[in-house]
């Protein structure tokens, strides 16, 4: 295996940038694949004779760019290529990813009548006494978990469908069977977060692993809310893309 090169201390380029570039070259020249191990932080410090912070910055840049993945207590590895999902139009996640060549299936986790959080009640325009039908499903890609989906809608809507359909079918597609709940508008917000203990357990990851949380409220043709909830993505698996055209309104919600 080709070894790491040395840094040029006389070069104008910062040492952390040189180290990052050399790690990329190391991956390419050795034809390393996703999941292959890389030198540890301590090995890099010893090899280059630099400070911990210098190596840490280099590795943080590579991790942010989706080139490496660090797993606490295990090491540093070549990252899997991220899926780029363009959030546009009224399509389910499953259908959007099918369009770019990925097959995503739903794996049922649980469902029950819930007393929802205030945000869900407000977004669905429900009274304080109202309950929702709450369902959780894993999004699975090539046998591996991509995301955890949690949705709320009224029990009356849930009663229109067979349990098996609710467990496996995309909700946008299901709701499209009925004119009064056909989804015609979706309001999204996306934020970076750390996996909760519950999410970590369901997704088979470590607590506080980085995740992307996409919260959505789904509206019918009369602009009435019919469903709300979130999808928690593994941050190292997907990149969410947005496109705005001239004449279209783009709001930043705080």
CSV table of C-alpha atoms in Angstrom, one decimal:
chain,number,residue,atom,x,y,z
A,1,UNK,CA,0.0,0.0,0.0
A,2,UNK,CA,1.3,3.4,-1.0
A,3,UNK,CA,2.4,5.4,2.1
A,4,UNK,CA,1.5,8.9,3.1
A,5,UNK,CA,3.7,11.7,1.8
A,6,UNK,CA,5.4,14.4,3.8
A,7,UNK,CA,4.1,18.0,4.2
A,8,UNK,CA,6.0,20.9,2.8
A,9,UNK,CA,6.5,23.3,5.7
A,10,UNK,CA,7.8,26.0,3.3
A,11,UNK,CA,4.7,26.0,1.2
A,12,UNK,CA,2.2,28.8,1.6
A,13,UNK,CA,-0.7,26.4,2.0
A,14,UNK,CA,-1.7,25.6,5.6
A,15,UNK,CA,-0.5,22.3,7.0
A,16,UNK,CA,-4.1,21.1,7.7
A,17,UNK,CA,-5.0,21.7,4.1
A,18,UNK,CA,-1.9,19.8,2.9
A,19,UNK,CA,-2.8,16.9,5.2
A,20,UNK,CA,-6.4,16.8,3.9
A,21,UNK,CA,-5.2,16.8,0.3
A,22,UNK,CA,-2.7,14.0,1.1
A,23,UNK,CA,-5.3,11.8,2.7
A,24,UNK,CA,-7.5,12.2,-0.4
A,25,UNK,CA,-4.6,11.2,-2.6
A,26,UNK,CA,-3.9,8.3,-0.2
A,27,UNK,CA,-7.5,7.0,-0.7
A,28,UNK,CA,-7.4,7.4,-4.5
A,29,UNK,CA,-3.9,6.0,-5.0
A,30,UNK,CA,-4.6,2.9,-2.9
A,31,UNK,CA,-8.0,2.5,-4.5
A,32,UNK,CA,-9.7,2.4,-1.0
A,33,UNK,CA,-13.4,1.7,-0.9
A,34,UNK,CA,-16.2,2.8,1.5
A,35,UNK,CA,-15.6,1.2,4.8
A,36,UNK,CA,-11.8,0.7,4.4
A,37,UNK,CA,-9.8,2.0,7.4
A,38,UNK,CA,-7.6,5.0,7.4
A,39,UNK,CA,-4.7,6.1,9.6
A,40,UNK,CA,-5.8,7.2,13.0
A,41,UNK,CA,-5.5,10.8,14.3
A,42,UNK,CA,-2.6,9.7,16.5
A,43,UNK,CA,-0.8,8.0,13.6
A,44,UNK,CA,-1.2,11.2,11.5
A,45,UNK,CA,0.2,13.4,14.3
A,46,UNK,CA,3.2,11.1,14.7
A,47,UNK,CA,3.8,10.8,10.9
A,48,UNK,CA,3.6,14.6,10.2
A,49,UNK,CA,5.0,15.9,13.4
A,50,UNK,CA,2.2,18.4,13.9
A,51,UNK,CA,-0.2,19.3,16.6
A,52,UNK,CA,-3.4,17.6,17.5
A,53,UNK,CA,-5.5,20.6,16.4
A,54,UNK,CA,-3.8,20.6,13.0
A,55,UNK,CA,-4.8,17.0,12.3
A,56,UNK,CA,-8.2,17.5,13.8
A,57,UNK,CA,-9.0,20.4,11.5
A,58,UNK,CA,-7.9,18.4,8.5
A,59,UNK,CA,-10.1,15.5,9.4
A,60,UNK,CA,-13.0,17.7,10.3
A,61,UNK,CA,-12.8,19.2,6.8
A,62,UNK,CA,-12.8,15.7,5.2
A,63,UNK,CA,-15.7,14.6,7.3
A,64,UNK,CA,-17.7,17.6,6.5
A,65,UNK,CA,-17.0,17.0,2.8
A,66,UNK,CA,-18.3,13.4,3.2
A,67,UNK,CA,-14.9,11.8,2.3
A,68,UNK,CA,-14.2,10.1,5.6
A,69,UNK,CA,-16.2,8.9,8.5
A,70,UNK,CA,-15.0,8.7,12.1
A,71,UNK,CA,-16.7,6.2,14.5
A,72,UNK,CA,-16.0,6.8,18.2
A,73,UNK,CA,-14.0,3.9,19.6
A,74,UNK,CA,-13.5,2.2,16.2
A,75,UNK,CA,-11.5,4.5,14.0
A,76,UNK,CA,-11.5,6.5,10.8
A,77,UNK,CA,-12.9,5.0,7.5
A,78,UNK,CA,-13.6,6.0,3.9
A,79,UNK,CA,-17.1,7.3,3.9
A,80,UNK,CA,-19.9,6.0,1.6
A,81,UNK,CA,-20.9,8.3,-1.2
A,82,UNK,CA,-23.8,10.5,0.0
A,83,UNK,CA,-27.2,10.3,-1.7
A,84,UNK,CA,-28.2,13.8,-3.0
A,85,UNK,CA,-31.9,14.1,-2.7
A,86,UNK,CA,-33.4,17.2,-4.3
A,87,UNK,CA,-36.4,18.3,-2.3
A,88,UNK,CA,-38.9,19.6,-5.0
A,89,UNK,CA,-42.4,18.8,-6.0
A,90,UNK,CA,-45.0,16.6,-4.4
A,91,UNK,CA,-43.2,13.3,-4.4
A,92,UNK,CA,-42.5,10.8,-1.6
A,93,UNK,CA,-38.9,10.2,-0.6
A,94,UNK,CA,-39.2,6.8,-2.1
A,95,UNK,CA,-40.3,8.1,-5.5
A,96,UNK,CA,-37.7,10.9,-5.5
A,97,UNK,CA,-34.9,8.4,-4.9
A,98,UNK,CA,-36.3,5.9,-7.4
A,99,UNK,CA,-36.0,8.7,-10.0
A,100,UNK,CA,-32.2,8.8,-9.4
A,101,UNK,CA,-31.7,5.0,-9.3
A,102,UNK,CA,-32.1,4.1,-5.6
A,103,UNK,CA,-34.7,1.7,-4.2
A,104,UNK,CA,-36.0,2.6,-0.7
A,105,UNK,CA,-38.3,0.4,1.3
A,106,UNK,CA,-40.2,1.0,4.5
A,107,UNK,CA,-39.7,-1.2,7.5
A,108,UNK,CA,-42.5,-0.9,10.1
A,109,UNK,CA,-41.5,-0.1,13.7
A,110,UNK,CA,-44.6,0.9,15.6
A,111,UNK,CA,-47.9,2.7,15.5
A,112,UNK,CA,-50.4,3.8,18.2
A,113,UNK,CA,-52.9,6.5,19.3
A,114,UNK,CA,-50.8,9.3,20.7
A,115,UNK,CA,-51.3,12.5,22.6
A,116,UNK,CA,-49.1,14.6,20.3
A,117,UNK,CA,-46.7,17.5,21.2
A,118,UNK,CA,-48.1,21.0,21.0
A,119,UNK,CA,-46.3,21.7,17.7
A,120,UNK,CA,-48.1,18.7,16.0
A,121,UNK,CA,-51.4,19.8,17.4
A,122,UNK,CA,-50.9,23.4,16.2
A,123,UNK,CA,-49.7,22.3,12.7
A,124,UNK,CA,-52.6,19.9,12.3
A,125,UNK,CA,-55.0,22.5,13.8
A,126,UNK,CA,-56.3,20.1,16.4
A,127,UNK,CA,-57.8,20.8,19.8
A,128,UNK,CA,-55.9,20.0,23.0
A,129,UNK,CA,-58.1,17.0,23.6
A,130,UNK,CA,-57.4,15.5,20.2
A,131,UNK,CA,-55.2,12.4,19.7
A,132,UNK,CA,-53.4,11.4,16.5
A,133,UNK,CA,-52.5,8.1,14.8
A,134,UNK,CA,-48.7,8.0,15.2
A,135,UNK,CA,-46.6,5.7,13.1
A,136,UNK,CA,-42.8,5.1,12.8
A,137,UNK,CA,-41.0,3.4,9.9
A,138,UNK,CA,-37.4,2.9,9.0
A,139,UNK,CA,-36.3,3.9,5.5
A,140,UNK,CA,-34.0,1.1,4.3
A,141,UNK,CA,-31.6,1.3,1.3
A,142,UNK,CA,-29.6,-1.7,0.2
A,143,UNK,CA,-30.3,-3.4,3.5
A,144,UNK,CA,-29.0,-0.5,5.6
A,145,UNK,CA,-31.0,2.1,7.5
A,146,UNK,CA,-31.2,5.5,5.8
A,147,UNK,CA,-33.7,7.3,8.0
A,148,UNK,CA,-36.4,7.0,10.7
A,149,UNK,CA,-39.8,8.4,9.7
A,150,UNK,CA,-42.3,9.5,12.3
A,151,UNK,CA,-45.7,10.8,11.1
A,152,UNK,CA,-49.0,12.0,12.7
A,153,UNK,CA,-52.5,12.2,11.2
A,154,UNK,CA,-56.0,11.9,12.6
A,155,UNK,CA,-57.4,8.4,13.4
A,156,UNK,CA,-60.2,9.1,10.9
A,157,UNK,CA,-57.6,9.3,8.1
A,158,UNK,CA,-55.7,6.3,9.3
A,159,UNK,CA,-58.9,4.2,9.3
A,160,UNK,CA,-59.2,4.6,5.5
A,161,UNK,CA,-56.2,2.3,4.9
A,162,UNK,CA,-55.3,-1.2,5.7
A,163,UNK,CA,-52.6,-1.6,8.4
A,164,UNK,CA,-50.2,-3.3,5.9
A,165,UNK,CA,-50.5,-0.3,3.6
A,166,UNK,CA,-49.7,2.1,6.4
A,167,UNK,CA,-46.7,0.0,7.3
A,168,UNK,CA,-45.1,-0.1,3.8
A,169,UNK,CA,-46.6,2.4,1.3
A,170,UNK,CA,-45.4,6.0,0.8
A,171,UNK,CA,-47.9,8.3,2.5
A,172,UNK,CA,-48.0,10.8,-0.4
A,173,UNK,CA,-49.0,8.0,-2.7
A,174,UNK,CA,-51.6,6.6,-0.2
A,175,UNK,CA,-53.2,10.0,0.5
A,176,UNK,CA,-53.4,10.6,-3.3
A,177,UNK,CA,-56.3,8.1,-3.5
A,178,UNK,CA,-58.7,10.5,-1.9
A,179,UNK,CA,-59.4,14.0,-3.2
A,180,UNK,CA,-60.0,15.5,0.3
A,181,UNK,CA,-56.6,14.4,1.6
A,182,UNK,CA,-54.5,14.4,-1.6
A,183,UNK,CA,-51.3,16.3,-0.7
A,184,UNK,CA,-50.8,19.4,-2.8
A,185,UNK,CA,-48.4,21.4,-0.6
A,186,UNK,CA,-45.6,20.6,1.8
A,187,UNK,CA,-43.9,22.9,4.2
A,188,UNK,CA,-40.4,21.7,5.2
A,189,UNK,CA,-37.8,22.7,7.7
A,190,UNK,CA,-34.4,21.0,8.1
A,191,UNK,CA,-31.9,21.2,10.9
A,192,UNK,CA,-28.8,19.4,12.0
A,193,UNK,CA,-29.1,17.5,15.3
A,194,UNK,CA,-27.7,14.6,17.3
A,195,UNK,CA,-29.5,11.3,17.6
A,196,UNK,CA,-31.6,10.8,20.7
A,197,UNK,CA,-31.4,7.6,22.7
A,198,UNK,CA,-34.7,6.5,21.2
A,199,UNK,CA,-33.6,7.3,17.6
A,200,UNK,CA,-30.2,5.6,18.1
A,201,UNK,CA,-31.9,2.4,19.4
A,202,UNK,CA,-34.3,2.2,16.5
A,203,UNK,CA,-31.7,3.1,13.8
A,204,UNK,CA,-28.9,0.9,15.3
A,205,UNK,CA,-26.5,3.8,15.7
A,206,UNK,CA,-24.7,5.5,18.6
A,207,UNK,CA,-26.5,8.1,20.7
A,208,UNK,CA,-25.5,11.6,19.6
A,209,UNK,CA,-24.4,10.5,16.2
A,210,UNK,CA,-25.0,13.4,13.7
A,211,UNK,CA,-28.4,13.4,12.0
A,212,UNK,CA,-30.4,15.6,9.7
A,213,UNK,CA,-34.0,16.2,10.9
A,214,UNK,CA,-36.5,17.2,8.2
A,215,UNK,CA,-39.9,18.3,9.6
A,216,UNK,CA,-42.8,18.5,7.3
A,217,UNK,CA,-46.5,19.6,7.3
A,218,UNK,CA,-48.6,18.3,4.5
A,219,UNK,CA,-51.6,20.1,3.1
A,220,UNK,CA,-54.5,19.2,0.8
A,221,UNK,CA,-55.9,21.1,-2.1
A,222,UNK,CA,-58.0,23.3,0.3
A,223,UNK,CA,-54.8,24.1,2.1
A,224,UNK,CA,-55.9,22.2,5.2
A,225,UNK,CA,-53.2,20.2,7.1
A,226,UNK,CA,-53.6,16.4,6.8
A,227,UNK,CA,-50.3,15.1,8.1
A,228,UNK,CA,-47.2,16.3,10.1
A,229,UNK,CA,-44.0,14.7,11.3
A,230,UNK,CA,-40.4,14.3,10.6
A,231,UNK,CA,-37.8,12.1,8.9
A,232,UNK,CA,-34.5,11.7,10.8
A,233,UNK,CA,-31.7,11.0,8.3
A,234,UNK,CA,-28.2,9.6,9.0
A,235,UNK,CA,-26.1,12.7,8.2
A,236,UNK,CA,-23.4,10.7,6.5
A,237,UNK,CA,-25.8,9.0,4.2
A,238,UNK,CA,-27.7,11.8,2.5
A,239,UNK,CA,-27.4,15.4,1.3
A,240,UNK,CA,-30.6,17.4,0.9
A,241,UNK,CA,-30.6,19.7,-2.2
A,242,UNK,CA,-33.0,22.6,-2.8
A,243,UNK,CA,-33.6,24.6,-6.0
A,244,UNK,CA,-35.2,28.0,-6.2
A,245,UNK,CA,-36.2,29.5,-9.6
A,246,UNK,CA,-36.9,33.2,-10.4
A,247,UNK,CA,-40.4,34.1,-9.5
A,248,UNK,CA,-40.7,31.5,-6.8
A,249,UNK,CA,-40.9,32.4,-3.2
A,250,UNK,CA,-38.3,31.0,-0.8
A,251,UNK,CA,-38.9,31.6,2.9
A,252,UNK,CA,-36.3,31.2,5.7
A,253,UNK,CA,-38.2,30.1,8.9
A,254,UNK,CA,-36.6,30.8,12.2
